[in-house]
Structures are given as C-alpha cells and as structure tokens.
CSV table of C-alpha atoms in Angstrom, one decimal:
chain,number,residue,atom,x,y,z
H,30,UNK,CA,187.5,148.0,-21.3
H,31,UNK,CA,190.3,149.6,-19.4
H,32,UNK,CA,190.8,150.6,-15.9
H,33,UNK,CA,190.5,154.1,-16.8
H,34,UNK,CA,187.0,153.9,-17.4
H,35,UNK,CA,186.2,153.7,-13.6
H,36,UNK,CA,187.2,155.8,-11.0
H,37,UNK,CA,189.9,154.3,-8.8
H,38,UNK,CA,188.9,151.3,-6.9
H,39,UNK,CA,185.5,151.6,-8.6
H,40,UNK,CA,183.4,153.4,-6.3
H,41,UNK,CA,182.8,157.3,-6.7
H,42,UNK,CA,184.2,159.6,-4.3
H,43,UNK,CA,181.1,160.6,-2.5
H,44,UNK,CA,180.4,156.7,-1.8
H,45,UNK,CA,183.9,156.2,-0.7
H,46,UNK,CA,183.7,159.3,1.8
H,47,UNK,CA,180.4,157.8,3.4
H,48,UNK,CA,181.8,154.3,3.7
H,49,UNK,CA,185.0,155.7,5.0
H,50,UNK,CA,183.1,157.9,7.7
H,51,UNK,CA,181.2,154.6,8.8
H,52,UNK,CA,184.6,152.6,9.4
H,53,UNK,CA,185.9,155.6,11.5
H,54,UNK,CA,182.6,155.6,13.7
H,55,UNK,CA,183.0,151.6,13.8
H,56,UNK,CA,186.7,151.9,14.8
H,57,UNK,CA,185.6,154.2,17.7
H,58,UNK,CA,183.0,151.9,18.9
H,59,UNK,CA,184.3,148.3,18.6
H,60,UNK,CA,181.7,146.0,17.8
H,61,UNK,CA,179.0,148.1,17.0
H,62,UNK,CA,177.4,147.8,13.7
H,63,UNK,CA,177.4,151.2,11.9
H,64,UNK,CA,174.7,151.4,9.0
H,65,UNK,CA,175.9,152.8,5.8
H,66,UNK,CA,174.3,153.0,2.4
H,67,UNK,CA,175.5,150.1,0.7
H,68,UNK,CA,175.8,150.3,-3.1
H,69,UNK,CA,174.9,147.8,-5.8
H,70,UNK,CA,178.2,146.3,-7.0
H,71,UNK,CA,178.8,144.4,-10.2
H,72,UNK,CA,178.3,140.9,-8.4
H,73,UNK,CA,175.6,139.3,-6.6
H,74,UNK,CA,174.8,139.7,-2.9
H,75,UNK,CA,176.3,136.9,-0.9
H,76,UNK,CA,179.5,137.2,-3.0
H,77,UNK,CA,181.3,139.7,-0.8
H,78,UNK,CA,179.9,142.9,-1.7
H,79,UNK,CA,180.0,144.4,1.8
H,80,UNK,CA,184.0,143.4,1.8
H,81,UNK,CA,184.4,144.6,-1.5
H,82,UNK,CA,182.9,148.1,-0.6
H,83,UNK,CA,185.3,148.3,2.6
H,84,UNK,CA,188.2,147.1,0.5
H,85,UNK,CA,187.5,149.8,-2.1
H,86,UNK,CA,187.4,152.4,0.5
H,87,UNK,CA,190.7,151.4,1.9
H,88,UNK,CA,192.7,150.9,-1.1
H,89,UNK,CA,195.7,152.9,-2.0
H,90,UNK,CA,197.5,152.5,-5.2
H,91,UNK,CA,200.5,151.3,-3.0
H,92,UNK,CA,198.6,148.5,-1.6
H,93,UNK,CA,199.1,144.8,-2.0
H,94,UNK,CA,195.9,142.9,-2.0
H,95,UNK,CA,195.4,139.2,-0.9
H,96,UNK,CA,191.9,137.7,-1.2
H,97,UNK,CA,191.0,134.3,0.2
H,98,UNK,CA,187.7,132.4,0.1
H,99,UNK,CA,187.4,129.7,2.9
H,100,UNK,CA,191.1,130.0,3.2
H,101,UNK,CA,191.8,129.4,-0.4
H,102,UNK,CA,193.3,132.0,-2.8
H,103,UNK,CA,192.4,130.3,-5.8
H,104,UNK,CA,188.6,129.9,-5.8
H,105,UNK,CA,186.0,131.5,-7.8
H,106,UNK,CA,184.8,134.1,-5.3
H,107,UNK,CA,188.4,135.0,-4.6
H,108,UNK,CA,189.8,135.0,-8.0
H,109,UNK,CA,186.8,137.1,-9.2
H,110,UNK,CA,187.5,139.8,-6.4
H,111,UNK,CA,191.3,139.9,-6.9
H,112,UNK,CA,190.8,140.6,-10.7
H,113,UNK,CA,188.1,143.3,-10.1
H,114,UNK,CA,190.6,145.1,-7.9
H,115,UNK,CA,193.5,144.4,-10.2
H,116,UNK,CA,191.4,146.0,-13.1
H,117,UNK,CA,189.8,149.0,-11.2
H,118,UNK,CA,192.5,149.9,-8.7
H,119,UNK,CA,195.6,148.6,-10.5
H,120,UNK,CA,196.9,147.4,-7.1
H,121,UNK,CA,199.6,144.6,-6.9
H,122,UNK,CA,198.1,141.1,-5.5
H,123,UNK,CA,199.8,138.3,-3.7
H,124,UNK,CA,198.8,135.0,-2.3
H,125,UNK,CA,201.5,135.2,0.6
H,126,UNK,CA,199.9,136.4,3.8
H,127,UNK,CA,202.9,138.0,5.1
H,128,UNK,CA,203.3,140.3,1.7
H,129,UNK,CA,199.7,141.6,1.7
H,130,UNK,CA,198.7,145.0,3.0
H,131,UNK,CA,195.1,144.3,2.7
H,132,UNK,CA,193.5,141.1,2.8
H,133,UNK,CA,190.0,140.4,2.0
H,134,UNK,CA,188.6,137.5,3.5
H,135,UNK,CA,185.5,135.2,3.2
H,136,UNK,CA,185.1,133.1,6.5
H,137,UNK,CA,188.6,132.5,7.4
H,138,UNK,CA,191.7,134.3,9.3
H,139,UNK,CA,195.0,133.2,7.8
H,140,UNK,CA,197.0,130.8,9.7
H,141,UNK,CA,200.0,133.2,9.5
H,142,UNK,CA,200.0,135.8,12.2
H,143,UNK,CA,199.1,139.2,11.1
H,144,UNK,CA,201.1,142.3,11.7
H,145,UNK,CA,200.7,146.0,12.2
H,146,UNK,CA,200.1,147.7,9.0
H,147,UNK,CA,197.7,145.0,7.7
H,148,UNK,CA,193.9,145.3,7.4
H,149,UNK,CA,191.9,142.2,7.5
H,150,UNK,CA,188.5,143.1,5.5
H,151,UNK,CA,185.7,140.2,6.3
H,152,UNK,CA,182.8,139.7,4.1
H,153,UNK,CA,179.9,139.3,6.2
H,154,UNK,CA,176.5,137.7,5.3
H,155,UNK,CA,174.3,138.5,8.5
H,156,UNK,CA,176.2,141.1,10.9
H,157,UNK,CA,173.5,140.8,13.5
H,158,UNK,CA,174.3,138.0,16.0
H,159,UNK,CA,170.9,138.1,17.5
H,160,UNK,CA,169.2,138.0,14.3
H,161,UNK,CA,168.3,134.2,14.2
H,162,UNK,CA,167.0,134.5,17.9
H,163,UNK,CA,165.1,137.9,17.1
H,164,UNK,CA,164.0,138.7,13.6
H,165,UNK,CA,163.0,142.4,14.4
H,166,UNK,CA,165.7,144.9,13.9
H,167,UNK,CA,164.1,147.3,16.3
H,168,UNK,CA,164.3,144.8,19.0
H,169,UNK,CA,168.0,143.7,18.4
H,170,UNK,CA,168.9,147.3,18.3
H,171,UNK,CA,167.2,147.8,21.6
H,172,UNK,CA,169.0,144.8,23.0
H,173,UNK,CA,172.4,146.2,22.0
H,174,UNK,CA,171.5,149.5,23.6
H,175,UNK,CA,170.5,148.0,26.8
H,176,UNK,CA,173.6,145.3,26.7
H,177,UNK,CA,170.5,142.8,27.0
H,178,UNK,CA,172.4,139.6,25.8
H,179,UNK,CA,170.7,136.9,27.9
H,180,UNK,CA,168.9,135.5,24.7
H,181,UNK,CA,172.6,134.6,23.4
H,182,UNK,CA,173.4,132.6,26.3
H,183,UNK,CA,170.1,130.8,26.3
H,184,UNK,CA,170.9,129.8,22.9
H,185,UNK,CA,174.3,128.4,23.8
H,186,UNK,CA,172.8,126.9,26.9
H,187,UNK,CA,170.2,125.0,24.7
H,188,UNK,CA,173.2,123.7,22.7
H,189,UNK,CA,174.5,122.0,25.9
H,190,UNK,CA,171.0,120.9,26.9
H,191,UNK,CA,170.4,119.3,23.4
H,192,UNK,CA,174.3,118.1,22.5
H,193,UNK,CA,176.0,118.1,25.9
H,194,UNK,CA,178.2,120.6,24.4
H,195,UNK,CA,178.3,124.1,22.7
H,196,UNK,CA,177.5,122.9,19.3
H,197,UNK,CA,177.8,126.2,17.4
H,198,UNK,CA,181.0,125.7,15.5
H,199,UNK,CA,181.1,128.9,13.2
H,200,UNK,CA,180.0,132.3,13.5
H,201,UNK,CA,180.5,131.8,17.2
H,202,UNK,CA,179.4,135.0,19.1
H,203,UNK,CA,181.9,137.0,21.0
H,204,UNK,CA,181.9,140.0,23.4
H,205,UNK,CA,184.1,143.0,22.5
H,206,UNK,CA,185.8,145.0,25.0
H,207,UNK,CA,183.2,143.8,27.4
H,208,UNK,CA,180.5,145.6,25.7
H,209,UNK,CA,179.0,144.5,22.4
H,210,UNK,CA,178.3,141.1,21.3
H,211,UNK,CA,179.3,140.6,17.6
H,212,UNK,CA,179.0,138.0,14.9
H,213,UNK,CA,182.6,137.4,13.9
H,214,UNK,CA,181.3,136.4,10.5
H,215,UNK,CA,180.9,132.8,9.6
H,216,UNK,CA,184.6,132.1,10.5
H,217,UNK,CA,185.1,128.5,12.1
H,218,UNK,CA,185.3,128.9,15.9
H,219,UNK,CA,188.8,127.7,15.6
H,220,UNK,CA,189.8,131.2,14.5
H,221,UNK,CA,188.0,133.1,17.1
H,222,UNK,CA,191.3,133.5,19.5
H,223,UNK,CA,193.1,135.4,16.5
H,224,UNK,CA,190.3,138.0,16.7
H,225,UNK,CA,191.4,139.2,20.1
H,226,UNK,CA,194.5,141.3,20.4
H,227,UNK,CA,195.3,141.4,16.7
H,228,UNK,CA,198.1,143.7,15.7
H,229,UNK,CA,196.0,144.2,12.5
H,230,UNK,CA,193.0,146.3,11.8
H,231,UNK,CA,189.7,144.1,11.4
H,232,UNK,CA,187.0,145.7,9.4
H,233,UNK,CA,183.7,143.8,8.7
H,234,UNK,CA,181.3,144.8,5.6
H,235,UNK,CA,177.9,143.4,5.1
H,236,UNK,CA,176.6,144.6,1.8
H,237,UNK,CA,173.0,143.3,1.6
H,238,UNK,CA,172.5,144.1,5.3
H,239,UNK,CA,174.1,147.4,5.2
H,240,UNK,CA,176.6,147.4,8.1
H,241,UNK,CA,180.0,148.1,8.7
H,242,UNK,CA,181.8,147.3,12.1
H,243,UNK,CA,185.3,146.9,13.3
H,244,UNK,CA,187.7,146.0,15.8
H,245,UNK,CA,190.9,148.3,16.3
H,246,UNK,CA,194.2,146.6,16.8
H,247,UNK,CA,194.6,145.2,20.3
H,248,UNK,CA,191.1,144.9,21.3
H,249,UNK,CA,190.0,142.4,23.8
H,250,UNK,CA,187.6,139.9,22.2
H,251,UNK,CA,186.0,137.1,24.3
H,252,UNK,CA,184.1,134.1,22.8
H,253,UNK,CA,180.8,133.6,24.9
H,254,UNK,CA,180.8,130.5,27.2
H,255,UNK,CA,180.1,129.5,30.5
H,256,UNK,CA,182.2,128.6,33.4
H,257,UNK,CA,181.3,124.9,33.3
H,258,UNK,CA,181.3,124.7,29.5
H,259,UNK,CA,184.5,126.8,28.6
H,260,UNK,CA,184.9,127.9,24.9
H,261,UNK,CA,187.1,125.5,23.0
H,262,UNK,CA,188.6,126.4,19.5
H,263,UNK,CA,187.9,123.0,18.0
H,264,UNK,CA,189.5,121.7,14.6
H,265,UNK,CA,189.3,118.0,12.9
H,266,UNK,CA,191.5,115.7,15.2
H,267,UNK,CA,194.1,115.2,12.3
H,268,UNK,CA,197.2,116.4,10.6
H,269,UNK,CA,197.0,117.8,7.2
H,270,UNK,CA,197.5,115.3,4.5
H,271,UNK,CA,199.5,117.4,2.3
H,272,UNK,CA,201.9,119.2,4.6
H,273,UNK,CA,201.7,117.4,7.8
H,274,UNK,CA,200.6,120.5,9.9
H,275,UNK,CA,199.0,119.6,13.1
H,276,UNK,CA,197.9,123.0,14.2
H,277,UNK,CA,196.2,124.6,11.2
H,278,UNK,CA,192.4,124.3,10.3
H,279,UNK,CA,191.4,121.5,8.2
H,280,UNK,CA,188.8,120.8,5.2
H,281,UNK,CA,187.7,117.2,5.1
H,282,UNK,CA,187.8,116.1,1.2
H,283,UNK,CA,186.1,113.0,0.2
H,284,UNK,CA,188.2,111.1,-2.4
H,285,UNK,CA,186.1,108.1,-3.4
H,286,UNK,CA,182.9,106.5,-2.7
H,287,UNK,CA,184.6,103.6,-0.6
H,288,UNK,CA,184.8,105.9,2.6
H,289,UNK,CA,188.2,107.3,1.5
H,290,UNK,CA,189.0,110.8,2.9
H,291,UNK,CA,191.6,113.2,3.4
H,292,UNK,CA,192.2,116.1,5.5
H,293,UNK,CA,194.0,119.2,4.2
H,294,UNK,CA,194.9,122.7,5.2
H,295,UNK,CA,192.1,125.2,4.7
H,296,UNK,CA,194.5,127.9,4.2
H,297,UNK,CA,196.3,127.3,0.9
H,298,UNK,CA,199.0,129.7,1.2
H,299,UNK,CA,200.1,128.2,4.7
H,300,UNK,CA,200.0,124.7,3.1
H,301,UNK,CA,202.1,125.5,0.2
H,302,UNK,CA,204.8,127.4,2.2
H,303,UNK,CA,205.0,124.6,4.2
H,304,UNK,CA,205.1,121.9,1.6
H,305,UNK,CA,207.9,124.1,-0.1
H,306,UNK,CA,210.0,124.3,3.1
H,307,UNK,CA,209.9,120.3,2.8
H,308,UNK,CA,207.0,119.2,5.2
H,309,UNK,CA,205.2,116.4,3.5
H,310,UNK,CA,202.0,114.8,4.9
H,311,UNK,CA,200.5,111.5,4.9
H,312,UNK,CA,199.3,111.4,1.2
H,313,UNK,CA,201.6,114.5,0.1
H,314,UNK,CA,204.2,114.5,-2.5
H,315,UNK,CA,207.2,117.0,-2.2
H,316,UNK,CA,206.2,120.5,-3.5
H,317,UNK,CA,207.3,120.7,-7.4
H,318,UNK,CA,210.1,123.2,-6.5
H,319,UNK,CA,211.8,120.7,-4.4
H,320,UNK,CA,211.3,117.8,-6.8
H,321,UNK,CA,212.9,120.3,-9.5
H,322,UNK,CA,215.9,120.8,-7.1
H,323,UNK,CA,216.4,117.0,-6.7
D,9,UNK,CA,183.7,184.5,-2.6
D,10,UNK,CA,187.5,185.2,-2.5
D,11,UNK,CA,189.3,183.7,-5.4
D,12,UNK,CA,191.5,181.9,-2.9
D,13,UNK,CA,188.8,179.6,-1.9
D,14,UNK,CA,189.1,177.9,-5.5
D,15,UNK,CA,192.5,176.6,-5.0
D,16,UNK,CA,194.2,174.4,-2.5
D,17,UNK,CA,192.2,171.2,-3.1
D,18,UNK,CA,193.4,167.9,-4.2
D,19,UNK,CA,195.0,167.7,-7.6
D,20,UNK,CA,194.2,163.9,-7.7
D,21,UNK,CA,191.2,163.5,-5.3
D,22,UNK,CA,190.9,159.4,-5.6
D,23,UNK,CA,194.7,158.7,-4.8
D,24,UNK,CA,195.2,161.5,-2.4
D,25,UNK,CA,191.9,160.8,-0.5
D,26,UNK,CA,192.8,157.2,-0.3
D,27,UNK,CA,196.0,157.9,1.3
D,28,UNK,CA,194.7,160.5,3.6
D,29,UNK,CA,191.9,158.1,4.7
D,30,UNK,CA,194.5,155.1,5.3
D,31,UNK,CA,196.6,157.8,7.7
D,32,UNK,CA,193.6,158.7,9.4
D,33,UNK,CA,192.1,155.3,10.0
D,34,UNK,CA,195.7,154.2,11.4
D,35,UNK,CA,195.4,157.4,13.6
D,36,UNK,CA,191.9,156.4,14.8
D,37,UNK,CA,192.7,152.8,15.3
D,38,UNK,CA,195.8,153.3,16.9
D,39,UNK,CA,195.1,156.3,19.5
D,40,UNK,CA,198.2,158.2,20.3
D,41,UNK,CA,200.2,157.4,17.0
D,42,UNK,CA,201.2,160.4,14.9
D,43,UNK,CA,200.6,160.4,11.2
D,44,UNK,CA,201.1,162.9,8.4
D,45,UNK,CA,198.4,164.1,5.9
D,46,UNK,CA,199.4,166.3,3.0
D,47,UNK,CA,197.8,167.3,-0.6
D,48,UNK,CA,195.7,170.3,0.4
D,49,UNK,CA,196.5,173.8,1.1
D,50,UNK,CA,193.6,175.3,2.9
D,51,UNK,CA,193.6,179.0,3.9
D,52,UNK,CA,194.9,180.2,7.3
D,53,UNK,CA,193.9,179.5,10.2
D,54,UNK,CA,193.1,175.8,9.0
D,55,UNK,CA,196.2,173.3,9.2
D,56,UNK,CA,197.2,171.2,6.4
D,57,UNK,CA,196.3,168.0,8.2
D,58,UNK,CA,192.7,169.5,9.0
D,59,UNK,CA,192.3,170.6,5.5
D,60,UNK,CA,193.3,167.2,4.2
D,61,UNK,CA,190.8,165.6,6.7
D,62,UNK,CA,188.0,168.0,5.7
D,63,UNK,CA,188.4,167.2,1.8
D,64,UNK,CA,188.6,163.5,2.6
D,65,UNK,CA,185.5,163.2,5.1
D,66,UNK,CA,183.3,166.0,4.6
D,67,UNK,CA,180.5,166.6,1.7
D,68,UNK,CA,177.1,168.0,1.5
D,69,UNK,CA,175.7,165.3,3.7
D,70,UNK,CA,178.0,166.4,6.7
D,71,UNK,CA,177.2,169.4,8.6
D,72,UNK,CA,180.4,171.3,9.7
D,73,UNK,CA,180.7,173.6,12.5
D,74,UNK,CA,183.7,176.2,12.6
D,75,UNK,CA,184.6,177.5,16.1
D,76,UNK,CA,186.2,180.5,17.0
D,77,UNK,CA,188.8,182.1,14.6
D,78,UNK,CA,188.3,179.2,12.2
D,79,UNK,CA,185.0,180.8,11.6
D,80,UNK,CA,186.2,183.1,9.2
D,81,UNK,CA,185.1,184.1,5.4
D,82,UNK,CA,188.1,182.5,3.6
D,83,UNK,CA,187.9,179.3,5.5
D,84,UNK,CA,183.8,179.2,5.0
D,85,UNK,CA,184.4,179.9,1.5
D,86,UNK,CA,186.9,177.1,1.1
D,87,UNK,CA,185.0,174.5,2.8
D,88,UNK,CA,181.6,175.4,0.9
D,89,UNK,CA,183.5,175.3,-2.4
D,90,UNK,CA,185.6,172.0,-2.0
D,91,UNK,CA,183.0,170.1,-0.2
D,92,UNK,CA,179.7,171.4,-0.2
D,93,UNK,CA,179.3,171.0,3.3
D,94,UNK,CA,176.6,172.9,5.3
D,95,UNK,CA,177.9,175.1,7.9
D,96,UNK,CA,176.0,174.8,11.0
D,97,UNK,CA,175.7,175.6,14.8
D,98,UNK,CA,177.9,173.1,17.3
D,99,UNK,CA,174.6,171.1,18.2
D,100,UNK,CA,173.8,169.9,14.6
D,101,UNK,CA,177.5,169.4,13.7
D,102,UNK,CA,178.9,165.9,12.1
D,103,UNK,CA,182.6,167.6,12.1
D,104,UNK,CA,183.5,170.6,14.3
D,105,UNK,CA,186.9,172.5,13.7
D,106,UNK,CA,188.6,174.9,15.9
D,107,UNK,CA,191.2,174.9,18.6
D,108,UNK,CA,190.4,173.2,21.8
D,109,UNK,CA,189.6,176.4,23.9
D,110,UNK,CA,187.4,177.5,21.1
D,111,UNK,CA,185.3,174.2,20.8
D,112,UNK,CA,184.5,174.7,24.6
D,113,UNK,CA,182.1,173.7,25.9
D,114,UNK,CA,182.3,170.3,24.1
D,115,UNK,CA,179.2,169.2,25.8
D,116,UNK,CA,177.7,171.0,22.9
D,117,UNK,CA,178.3,168.5,20.5
D,118,UNK,CA,176.4,165.3,19.4
D,119,UNK,CA,177.3,162.0,21.2
D,120,UNK,CA,174.9,159.7,19.4
D,121,UNK,CA,171.8,158.1,20.7
D,122,UNK,CA,171.9,155.0,22.7
D,123,UNK,CA,170.5,153.1,19.9
D,124,UNK,CA,172.9,154.8,17.4
D,125,UNK,CA,176.0,155.8,18.8
D,126,UNK,CA,177.6,156.3,15.5
D,127,UNK,CA,175.3,159.5,15.0
D,128,UNK,CA,178.0,161.5,17.0
D,129,UNK,CA,180.3,164.5,16.2
D,130,UNK,CA,184.0,164.1,15.0
D,131,UNK,CA,186.1,167.2,16.7
D,132,UNK,CA,189.0,168.3,14.5
D,133,UNK,CA,191.2,169.9,17.2
D,134,UNK,CA,193.8,172.3,15.9
D,135,UNK,CA,196.8,172.4,18.3
D,136,UNK,CA,200.0,174.3,17.8
D,137,UNK,CA,202.3,171.0,18.3
D,138,UNK,CA,201.5,167.2,18.9
D,139,UNK,CA,203.9,164.8,20.4
D,140,UNK,CA,203.9,161.4,22.2
D,141,UNK,CA,204.2,163.1,25.5
D,142,UNK,CA,201.5,163.8,28.2
D,143,UNK,CA,198.5,161.8,29.5
D,144,UNK,CA,198.7,158.3,29.2
D,145,UNK,CA,196.5,156.3,27.1
D,146,UNK,CA,195.1,152.7,27.1
D,147,UNK,CA,192.3,150.9,25.6
D,148,UNK,CA,191.3,149.3,22.2
D,149,UNK,CA,194.0,150.1,19.4
D,150,UNK,CA,196.9,150.5,22.0
D,151,UNK,CA,199.3,147.8,22.7
D,152,UNK,CA,199.8,148.6,26.4
D,153,UNK,CA,199.8,152.1,26.7
D,154,UNK,CA,200.6,155.3,24.7
D,155,UNK,CA,200.9,158.9,25.5
D,156,UNK,CA,199.5,161.9,23.7
D,157,UNK,CA,200.0,165.8,24.3
D,158,UNK,CA,196.1,166.2,24.7
D,159,UNK,CA,195.0,170.0,25.6
D,160,UNK,CA,193.4,168.5,28.9
D,161,UNK,CA,192.3,165.1,30.7
D,162,UNK,CA,189.1,165.8,32.2
D,163,UNK,CA,186.9,166.3,29.2
D,164,UNK,CA,188.3,163.1,27.6
D,165,UNK,CA,187.8,161.0,31.0
D,166,UNK,CA,184.2,162.2,31.2
D,167,UNK,CA,183.6,161.6,27.2
D,168,UNK,CA,185.0,158.0,28.2
D,169,UNK,CA,182.6,157.5,30.9
D,170,UNK,CA,179.6,157.9,28.3
D,171,UNK,CA,180.9,155.0,26.3
D,172,UNK,CA,179.4,153.7,23.7
D,173,UNK,CA,178.3,157.2,23.6
D,174,UNK,CA,180.7,160.3,23.1
D,175,UNK,CA,182.7,162.3,20.4
D,176,UNK,CA,185.8,161.3,18.5
D,177,UNK,CA,188.8,163.4,18.1
D,178,UNK,CA,191.5,164.3,15.4
D,179,UNK,CA,194.2,166.4,16.7
D,180,UNK,CA,195.9,168.3,14.0
D,181,UNK,CA,199.2,170.2,14.1
D,182,UNK,CA,200.5,171.3,10.8
D,183,UNK,CA,200.7,168.0,8.6
D,184,UNK,CA,200.5,165.9,11.7
D,185,UNK,CA,197.4,164.0,12.9
D,186,UNK,CA,196.6,161.9,16.0
D,187,UNK,CA,193.1,160.3,16.7
D,188,UNK,CA,191.4,159.6,19.9
D,189,UNK,CA,188.4,157.8,19.8
D,190,UNK,CA,185.9,157.7,22.8
D,191,UNK,CA,186.8,154.2,23.7
D,192,UNK,CA,190.3,155.4,24.8
D,193,UNK,CA,190.9,155.5,28.8
D,194,UNK,CA,192.9,158.7,29.4
D,195,UNK,CA,194.9,159.1,32.5
D,196,UNK,CA,196.6,162.2,33.6
D,197,UNK,CA,200.4,161.7,34.6
C-alpha cells in the first residue's frame, strides 16, 4: 500500500478543518479544553490518537517530524507514529530536537531548548486536571467556569499532610495566565518550568477524551504550590551514567538482581549528542563515532 | 450562480490548506505578527488572505456571516460552492467577514458561553493595509510587546475585559494576515 492511497497526513480535509478550528480556539483561550470530534485512528486509544490527530492537522510536506515516547526516539510508540506519518504524509523525520519543526511527545519535553517556529504536540490521556477529584464532567466544567480550583489545592495540601511534601511528581497541575488550571499531560514535574514562556507553540491532544488545548508561545504557566511548600522541579539525585549530564531528567534502570542500577538520560537525543561531544558518564563508553575516530 | 463561483479554489487542497493553516496558527499564536496566505482567487471584494482562510476553516458546519459590501451575489455563490457553509445573520455566525466598519456593532457576535468559551465567533476583518505599527499589544504569544495597525482600540479592550469570553479576529489585507485572539491586551499609544 502506498501513501497515495490516503489523503495527505491520513485524515480527510473535513476532519482536519474541524481540528484546526479547535486548535485556533484553544490558542485564543490558553489552557481551556476545547471539545472536538475525535476520530478513530488506526491505533488504539492510549497510543497517542489525540496527539496524532493534532499532528496530522498541523503537518505540511515541508515539515520535519520528531516523535518521542518518554524522551526516547526509539521506543515502539515513537517508531510507530513516526512511520505512520512517513507513510501517510511523506514528511522528513529526525531524532535531533533542533532540526524538528513539529515534535510529537508522550510525557516529556525535550532537554534542548525549543525555538520559535517549532510546535510541540503532547499526547494526553486524561485532559481534565480535576477528573480524579470530581468524576462528573458537568461539575468540572462548572468549576472551570467559576474558576473554582480550591479542590486542587486541597489535594496538594493532603499530599503535604500525608507525606510532608507535595508528592505529586507527574501531571503536576499548572495555572495558565492566571485563569485556567490545566493538566500538562503526565510529564514529570521536572519539565513543568519549561511549559512557561516557551518560544514554541504547545498543543495538547486527548483522543479518547476528545479534547484539544493549547499554550501559545510566551505564555505564563505557573505550577500550583503553597508559600511554605514551594514547587520544586525534582529529578533523581544522580548524574547520567552514560553521558555524565547533571541537569537532565533521568530514568532508573535495574541492571541485575543484586541491587545494581544505573541512571540514564530519559531524552535519548540529548544523551547521544552529549556522548558524541565526548562526555562520558560513570558506566559509559565513548560514543562509537569517537572510537572510530581514535 | 455565476460561473466565476466555480473557480478560484485550491488546486491542491490538502497541501495548500495545510500551509494556510500553519500560517494562520502562527498568526493567531503570535498576535501582531504578519503572515502571507496564498492559493485562492476569491471574487471581489474578498481579499486573497480572507479567501484562503474561508477555504481552510469553513465548511457545512460553520455558519458564515457576510457584512456590508461583502454580502454580494458573487461572494455568496463562491463561498456556497467552495465550502457549503450556510450564510446567516451576525448572531448565529461562527465566522463573520467584512470591513471593520461593516462589522459594527461587534457586540452582535457570539462570544461563547461561560462553560464553553470556544463557541464564539471568529471575525475576518478586511483592512486596506496591515503593518506592525499602532496600538501596543501584549499577552500570551507575545514576547514583550508587539504593535499592529488595528482599526480601533476600544472594542478590543472591551473584548479582552470579557476574557475568557470574546471573539477572535484575523485581519486581512491582500495576501497578508495577522491574528488578534481575545487574550491579547491592547493599549492605545
């Protein structure tokens, strides 16, 4: 089957218009979840159907697409979506953050700073930050309407009462431009500061829940906290064992059943670039390109 | 229907509308920035940029209101043929097209509901020229401040005061487009 059997970027034009209108309204009201008529996609819910639809509506043939899953370019979800758009849209793909014009991400923001002209598309499982506190859509909609976010602060307070600190470590709620409380998708709270004042356009797509929301560039995004328990963008207290980076978000990898473990950058492109630049971590070996040069 | 109504659409709709959407997304996400839209040849008095926006965003589910001189037979036929959008009065419109004067009073247009602020009109405001001069803008999408040659400031200040309700605007002149979402704070200089 060839790409010509599909419309450009898979979706039909009527669907793309509907998604594009939702994206524009989302941009106009930052943080507000715009309902849209999410389509069945040729992948299961939970695999990024919302992000894929937003990406399909934004793609042009001139774009270079990067897809990451928890920071990695080479995991099943990322590879599948990248191949999907290579086949149906014929776009160029890359693993380098700075060369991509559209980056679809599952649960991470790349370590390399984003730039103007880039679009970051998030895959969102549950777009409603209040959903686990109030299951009724009619009620949460009313709470957003009335700007009634006390329940979210109670939840964070209960974290402190129980654990002594705010234990929420991912999908950490944020307030956008002082108005809407928004779920930043399950990114680690380490990434929350990168949401604010970003030069790139950030779009969020939730396929199963049929919501699109957006952050225009240079939008103020504040992680909720308390004066005496300020927000902390935490990460594992280690350096990357492959590239030695001390500032990147780390994954913990169990290496044996004797308690052995290593910490590696979750952003594979960032880690690769550092290793190719000659940085070596505790358990790392010089990058292949350097070995060949020697 | 005039025969001219059948011409002037996209020749390669998926690709041309994708480029047009990206330009309009950048325009709306970065208020005050100017972008170029091409690909449509709409009948007068509709500008190329407004014509491209109509082809990119309007269809049978989006009621369109034509204001003033834009409410003419060739344009009605062209929009009907190319998009199938129903042509309606101002209060029902999802998109309204006209000069700023013809669109008055802008309080006629939908500003959304408190629980669904997205159910608001988008105005395509036809201008003679567009430039990065005039009233100062700041807010989401703007790094510091920007300037845009708005037709007035009072209406946009009043529109911002209703946030998160309000209408959103595209300003078009020839092939150029600029965006002004309801979130932008406008100051007269």
